[in-house]
CSV table of C-alpha atoms (C1' of nucleotides) in Angstrom, one decimal:
chain,number,residue,atom,x,y,z
Q,18,MET,CA,113.0,97.1,140.8
Q,19,ARG,CA,113.2,99.1,144.1
Q,20,LYS,CA,117.0,98.4,144.4
Q,21,LEU,CA,117.5,99.5,140.8
Q,22,LEU,CA,115.6,102.5,141.2
Q,23,GLN,CA,117.2,103.6,144.5
Q,24,LYS,CA,120.8,103.1,142.9
Q,25,ALA,CA,119.9,105.9,140.7
Q,26,GLY,CA,118.4,107.9,143.3
Q,27,LEU,CA,114.8,107.3,142.3
Q,28,ARG,CA,111.8,106.4,144.5
Q,29,LEU,CA,109.3,103.8,144.2
Q,30,THR,CA,106.2,105.5,143.9
Q,31,LEU,CA,102.4,104.5,143.4
Q,32,PRO,CA,102.5,105.3,139.9
Q,33,ARG,CA,105.4,103.5,139.0
Q,34,ARG,CA,104.2,100.6,141.2
Q,35,LEU,CA,100.7,100.6,139.4
Q,36,VAL,CA,102.2,100.9,135.8
Q,37,MET,CA,104.6,97.9,136.4
Q,38,LYS,CA,101.9,95.9,138.2
Q,39,THR,CA,99.5,96.5,135.2
Q,40,LEU,CA,102.2,95.5,132.5
Q,41,GLU,CA,103.0,92.2,134.5
Q,42,GLU,CA,99.5,91.4,135.1
Q,43,MET,CA,98.3,91.9,131.5
Q,44,ARG,CA,101.4,90.2,129.8
Q,45,ALA,CA,100.6,91.9,126.6
Q,46,PRO,CA,101.7,95.1,124.8
Q,47,MET,CA,99.6,98.0,125.9
Q,48,THR,CA,99.6,101.5,125.0
Q,49,ALA,CA,100.1,104.2,127.6
Q,50,GLN,CA,96.4,105.1,127.2
Q,51,GLU,CA,95.3,101.6,127.8
Q,52,ILE,CA,97.5,101.3,130.8
Q,53,TYR,CA,96.3,104.7,131.9
Q,54,HIS,CA,92.5,103.7,131.7
Q,55,HIS,CA,93.3,100.5,133.7
Q,56,ILE,CA,94.9,102.3,136.5
Q,57,SER,CA,92.5,105.3,136.6
Q,58,GLN,CA,94.0,106.7,139.5
Q,59,VAL,CA,97.3,108.1,138.0
Q,60,ASP,CA,97.6,111.0,135.5
Q,61,LEU,CA,98.3,110.1,132.1
Q,62,ALA,CA,101.4,112.4,132.1
Q,63,SER,CA,102.6,110.3,135.0
Q,64,VAL,CA,102.0,107.2,133.0
Q,65,TYR,CA,104.2,108.6,130.0
Q,66,ARG,CA,106.7,109.7,132.4
Q,67,THR,CA,106.9,106.2,134.0
Q,68,LEU,CA,107.1,104.3,131.0
Q,69,HIS,CA,110.0,106.4,129.7
Q,70,LEU,CA,112.0,105.8,132.7
Q,71,PHE,CA,111.2,102.2,132.6
Q,72,CYS,CA,112.2,101.9,128.9
Q,73,ARG,CA,115.5,103.9,129.9
Q,74,LEU,CA,116.0,101.4,132.9
Q,75,GLY,CA,115.5,98.5,130.4
Q,76,LEU,CA,112.6,97.2,132.5
Q,77,VAL,CA,110.0,97.6,129.8
Q,78,TYR,CA,110.3,97.6,125.9
Q,79,LYS,CA,108.3,100.0,123.4
Q,80,GLU,CA,107.6,99.0,119.9
Q,81,SER,CA,105.2,100.3,117.3
Q,82,HIS,CA,102.0,98.0,116.4
Q,83,GLY,CA,100.8,99.6,113.1
Q,84,GLU,CA,99.7,103.3,114.1
Q,85,GLU,CA,100.4,102.9,117.9
Q,86,THR,CA,103.2,102.8,120.3
Q,87,ARG,CA,102.7,99.7,122.7
Q,88,PHE,CA,104.9,99.1,126.0
Q,89,TYR,CA,105.5,95.6,127.3
Q,90,VAL,CA,107.5,93.9,130.0
Q,91,ALA,CA,109.7,91.3,128.3
Q,92,TYR,CA,110.0,87.8,130.4
Q,93,SER,CA,112.0,86.4,127.6
Q,94,PRO,CA,113.3,87.4,124.1
Q,95,HIS,CA,110.4,87.3,121.8
Q,96,HIS,CA,108.5,89.2,119.1
Q,97,HIS,CA,104.6,89.9,118.5
Q,98,ILE,CA,102.1,89.2,115.8
Q,99,THR,CA,99.2,91.4,115.7
Q,100,CYS,CA,96.0,90.8,114.0
Q,101,ARG,CA,95.6,94.0,111.9
Q,102,GLU,CA,91.8,93.5,111.9
Q,103,CYS,CA,91.1,92.6,115.8
Q,104,GLY,CA,94.3,93.6,117.0
Q,105,GLN,CA,94.9,90.3,119.3
Q,106,THR,CA,98.5,89.9,120.0
Q,107,GLU,CA,100.4,86.9,120.3
Q,108,CYS,CA,104.0,86.3,121.1
Q,109,VAL,CA,106.7,85.0,118.8
Q,110,PRO,CA,109.9,83.5,120.4
Q,111,CYS,CA,112.8,84.7,119.0
Q,112,ASN,CA,115.9,82.6,118.7
Q,113,HIS,CA,118.6,85.2,118.6
Q,114,ILE,CA,118.2,86.0,114.9
Q,115,LEU,CA,120.8,88.5,114.8
Q,116,LYS,CA,124.4,88.5,116.3
Q,117,THR,CA,126.2,91.1,114.3
Q,118,ILE,CA,125.8,93.3,111.5
Q,119,LYS,CA,129.0,94.3,109.9
Q,120,GLY,CA,129.8,98.0,110.6
Q,121,PHE,CA,127.0,98.4,113.3
Q,122,SER,CA,127.4,97.7,117.1
Q,123,ASP,CA,125.1,97.7,120.0
Q,124,ILE,CA,122.3,96.6,117.8
Q,125,GLU,CA,118.7,96.6,118.8
Q,126,HIS,CA,115.7,95.2,116.7
Q,127,GLN,CA,112.1,95.0,116.3
Q,128,PHE,CA,110.4,92.4,114.3
Q,129,ILE,CA,106.8,93.4,113.8
Q,130,LEU,CA,104.4,91.0,112.2
Q,131,THR,CA,100.8,91.9,111.5
Q,132,GLY,CA,98.5,89.6,109.5
Q,133,LEU,CA,94.8,88.3,109.7
Q,134,CYS,CA,94.0,85.9,112.4
Q,135,GLN,CA,91.8,82.8,111.8
Q,136,LYS,CA,88.5,84.7,113.2
Q,137,CYS,CA,89.0,87.7,110.9
Q,138,HIS,CA,90.3,85.9,107.5
Q,139,HIS,CA,87.3,85.9,105.5
B,1127,MET,CA,102.8,104.8,87.6
B,1128,ARG,CA,100.8,107.0,85.3
B,1129,LYS,CA,99.4,103.7,84.3
B,1130,LEU,CA,98.7,102.2,87.6
B,1131,LEU,CA,97.0,105.7,88.8
B,1132,GLN,CA,95.0,106.0,85.5
B,1133,LYS,CA,93.7,102.4,86.0
B,1134,ALA,CA,92.1,103.6,89.2
B,1135,GLY,CA,90.7,106.9,87.9
B,1136,LEU,CA,93.2,108.7,89.6
B,1137,ARG,CA,95.4,111.7,88.3
B,1138,LEU,CA,99.1,112.0,88.0
B,1139,THR,CA,99.5,115.5,89.4
B,1140,LEU,CA,102.3,117.7,90.2
B,1141,PRO,CA,102.5,116.6,93.9
B,1142,ARG,CA,102.5,113.0,93.2
B,1143,ARG,CA,105.1,113.3,90.8
B,1144,LEU,CA,107.4,115.2,93.3
B,1145,VAL,CA,106.8,113.0,96.1
B,1146,MET,CA,107.9,109.9,94.1
B,1147,LYS,CA,110.7,111.8,92.6
B,1148,THR,CA,112.1,112.9,96.1
B,1149,LEU,CA,112.0,109.1,97.4
B,1150,GLU,CA,113.5,107.6,94.3
B,1151,GLU,CA,116.3,110.3,94.3
B,1152,MET,CA,116.9,110.0,97.9
B,1153,ARG,CA,116.8,106.2,97.9
B,1154,ALA,CA,116.2,106.2,101.8
B,1155,PRO,CA,113.3,106.3,104.3
B,1156,MET,CA,112.0,109.6,104.9
B,1157,THR,CA,109.4,111.2,107.1
B,1158,ALA,CA,106.5,113.0,105.6
B,1159,GLN,CA,107.9,116.0,106.9
B,1160,GLU,CA,111.5,115.6,105.4
B,1161,ILE,CA,109.9,115.1,102.0
B,1162,TYR,CA,107.7,118.1,102.5
B,1163,HIS,CA,110.8,120.0,103.4
B,1164,HIS,CA,112.8,118.7,100.3
B,1165,ILE,CA,110.0,119.8,97.9
B,1166,SER,CA,109.0,123.0,99.6
B,1167,GLN,CA,106.3,123.7,96.9
B,1168,VAL,CA,103.5,121.3,97.8
B,1169,ASP,CA,101.5,121.5,101.1
B,1170,LEU,CA,102.2,119.1,103.8
B,1171,ALA,CA,98.5,117.9,104.0
B,1172,SER,CA,99.3,116.7,100.1
B,1173,VAL,CA,102.2,115.0,100.9
B,1174,TYR,CA,100.8,113.0,103.8
B,1175,ARG,CA,97.5,112.1,101.5
B,1176,THR,CA,100.2,111.6,98.7
B,1177,LEU,CA,101.9,109.1,100.9
B,1178,HIS,CA,98.6,107.3,102.1
B,1179,LEU,CA,97.8,106.8,98.4
B,1180,PHE,CA,101.2,105.4,97.3
B,1181,CYS,CA,101.0,103.1,100.3
B,1182,ARG,CA,97.4,102.0,99.4
B,1183,LEU,CA,98.9,101.2,96.0
B,1184,GLY,CA,101.9,99.7,97.3
B,1185,LEU,CA,104.3,102.0,95.5
B,1186,VAL,CA,105.6,103.1,98.7
B,1187,TYR,CA,106.3,101.5,102.3
B,1188,LYS,CA,106.1,102.9,105.8
B,1189,GLU,CA,107.7,101.8,108.8
B,1190,SER,CA,108.5,103.2,112.2
B,1191,HIS,CA,112.2,104.1,113.1
B,1192,GLY,CA,112.1,104.8,116.9
B,1193,GLU,CA,109.8,107.7,117.2
B,1194,GLU,CA,109.0,108.3,113.8
B,1195,THR,CA,107.4,107.0,110.8
B,1196,ARG,CA,109.2,106.9,107.5
B,1197,PHE,CA,108.2,106.1,104.1
B,1198,TYR,CA,110.5,104.7,101.2
B,1199,VAL,CA,110.3,103.0,97.8
B,1200,ALA,CA,111.3,99.3,97.8
B,1201,TYR,CA,113.7,98.5,94.7
B,1202,SER,CA,113.7,95.0,96.2
B,1203,PRO,CA,112.7,93.2,99.5
B,1204,HIS,CA,114.9,94.6,102.2
B,1205,HIS,CA,115.1,95.9,105.9
B,1206,HIS,CA,116.6,98.8,107.2
B,1207,ILE,CA,119.3,99.5,109.7
B,1208,THR,CA,119.2,102.9,111.5
B,1209,CYS,CA,122.0,104.5,113.8
B,1210,ARG,CA,120.3,105.7,116.9
B,1211,GLU,CA,123.0,108.4,117.2
B,1212,CYS,CA,123.2,110.0,113.7
B,1213,GLY,CA,120.1,108.5,111.8
B,1214,GLN,CA,122.3,107.0,109.2
B,1215,THR,CA,120.3,104.3,107.5
B,1216,GLU,CA,121.5,101.4,105.3
B,1217,CYS,CA,119.5,98.6,103.7
B,1218,VAL,CA,119.6,95.0,104.8
B,1219,PRO,CA,118.5,92.8,102.1
B,1220,CYS,CA,115.8,90.1,103.4
B,1221,ASN,CA,115.9,86.7,102.1
B,1222,HIS,CA,112.1,86.0,102.9
B,1223,ILE,CA,112.5,85.1,106.4
B,1224,LEU,CA,108.6,84.3,106.9
B,1225,LYS,CA,106.4,81.9,104.8
B,1226,THR,CA,103.8,81.2,107.2
B,1227,ILE,CA,103.0,81.6,110.8
B,1228,LYS,CA,100.5,79.0,112.1
B,1229,GLY,CA,97.1,80.6,112.7
B,1230,PHE,CA,97.5,84.0,110.8
B,1231,SER,CA,97.3,84.5,107.3
B,1232,ASP,CA,98.3,87.5,104.7
B,1233,ILE,CA,101.4,88.1,106.9
B,1234,GLU,CA,103.0,91.7,106.6
B,1235,HIS,CA,106.4,92.3,108.6
B,1236,GLN,CA,108.6,94.9,109.3
B,1237,PHE,CA,112.2,94.0,110.9
B,1238,ILE,CA,113.6,97.2,112.2
B,1239,LEU,CA,117.3,97.6,113.3
B,1240,THR,CA,118.9,100.1,115.0
B,1241,GLY,CA,122.6,100.4,116.2
B,1242,LEU,CA,125.3,102.5,116.6
B,1243,CYS,CA,127.5,103.0,113.3
B,1244,GLN,CA,131.3,103.2,113.3
B,1245,LYS,CA,131.4,107.0,113.3
B,1246,CYS,CA,129.3,107.0,116.7
B,1247,HIS,CA,130.6,104.0,118.5
B,1248,HIS,CA,132.7,105.4,121.1
I,1047,DG,C1',89.3,125.0,74.1
I,1048,DT,C1',85.7,123.2,77.3
I,1049,DC,C1',83.8,120.5,80.7
I,1050,DT,C1',84.0,117.2,84.7
I,1051,DT,C1',85.6,116.1,88.8
I,1052,DA,C1',89.8,114.5,91.1
I,1053,DT,C1',93.1,117.1,93.8
I,1054,DT,C1',95.1,120.8,95.9
I,1055,DG,C1',96.0,124.5,99.6
I,1056,DC,C1',94.6,126.6,103.3
I,1057,DG,C1',93.2,126.8,107.9
I,1058,DA,C1',90.9,124.7,111.6
I,1059,DA,C1',90.5,120.4,114.1
I,1060,DC,C1',92.4,116.4,116.4
I,1061,DA,C1',95.0,113.2,118.8
I,1062,DA,C1',98.9,111.5,121.2
I,1063,DT,C1',102.7,113.3,123.8
I,1064,DT,C1',105.5,116.5,126.4
I,1065,DT,C1',106.2,120.4,129.6
I,1066,DG,C1',105.9,123.9,133.6
I,1067,DC,C1',105.0,124.7,137.9
I,1068,DA,C1',103.4,124.4,142.6
I,1069,DA,C1',101.7,120.7,145.5
I,1070,DT,C1',102.8,116.4,147.5
I,1071,DA,C1',105.1,112.4,149.3
I,1072,DA,C1',109.1,109.1,149.5
I,1073,DT,C1',113.4,108.6,151.5
I,1074,DG,C1',117.4,109.7,154.8
I,1075,DC,C1',118.6,111.5,159.0
I,1076,DT,C1',118.2,112.3,164.1
K,665,DA,C1',108.6,108.5,165.2
K,666,DG,C1',109.1,113.5,163.3
K,667,DC,C1',111.3,116.5,159.8
K,668,DA,C1',113.9,118.2,156.1
K,669,DT,C1',115.1,117.3,151.3
K,670,DT,C1',114.0,116.9,146.7
K,671,DA,C1',112.0,113.5,143.3
K,672,DT,C1',107.8,113.1,141.7
K,673,DT,C1',103.0,114.1,140.8
K,674,DG,C1',98.7,116.2,139.0
K,675,DC,C1',96.9,119.6,136.4
K,676,DA,C1',96.6,122.6,132.8
K,677,DA,C1',98.7,124.5,128.8
K,678,DA,C1',101.9,123.7,124.9
K,679,DT,C1',103.7,121.1,121.3
K,680,DT,C1',104.1,117.9,117.6
K,681,DG,C1',102.3,115.0,114.1
K,682,DT,C1',98.6,114.1,111.2
K,683,DT,C1',93.9,114.7,109.5
K,684,DC,C1',89.7,116.9,107.7
K,685,DG,C1',86.6,120.3,105.5
K,686,DC,C1',85.9,123.0,101.6
K,687,DA,C1',86.1,126.6,98.0
K,688,DA,C1',89.7,127.2,94.1
K,689,DT,C1',92.4,124.8,90.8
K,690,DA,C1',94.0,122.0,87.3
K,691,DA,C1',94.1,116.8,85.1
K,692,DG,C1',92.2,114.3,81.6
K,693,DA,C1',88.6,113.1,78.4
K,694,DC,C1',85.9,114.6,74.6
DNA sequence: GTCTTATTGCGAACAATTTGCAATAATGCT
DNA sequence: AGCATTATTGCAAATTGTTCGCAATAAGAC
């Protein structure tokens, strides 16, 4: 990570280290605000700036879970399924569903699943 | 549509007719604001209220394309692929990819694809 | 046509995210 | 190590997208 930043003339700062540390520790998709509350020592604006940077560098991925935008570090290609009731999220491994779709290149995809987990299914 | 509304004690009003007409004519995912600009005779708040209602009734679907939330009328189950450069959107038919995922019920999914169309791929 | 009440338009309120700018701190150089 | 350069931060203000309260309006039933 330090290398990657420095190659682009960027600096490895405390906020950047803390945001990455948080995402790696939690190993779950988090909103910018959640990350901010977890750190409580870095300004919210900086959390947003850091997340944008990380996404641009491909260090972090961003997706929408219902209403909110969540960010996460991808250890391996996978998708998430979220309980619409309690928000609990699990990973669903992805087996290279897509190779090419005619007429488009450089494809990115988000496969977002929501449902009710056993606890919430009444 | 009139039937469906009346069964629930709801009325078929001008805003509702216009929002649905717009979505049906455009046959593409649109943001609330786009719909609002296309109509220009209905208040933005009413467009939002109408879209929420339609989603609740299952007449309209909602998904996130990158930063924005878009709504569309589903003529048949399908997904969308959007060019990240120019925003052009096409439909990708869906062949019931998911039946059940262990531990979750009542599953809903969004398969969001973005890429570069031929015009934008340089 | 009249009555009832669901619905609208308007403006204000919110929440999430972004931006401007002076102060701060990471890196490169000596 | 100390200093200079400039990327980055924190703070506050601004923006954007969406929602809400409420009096005025208009669908639908009789």
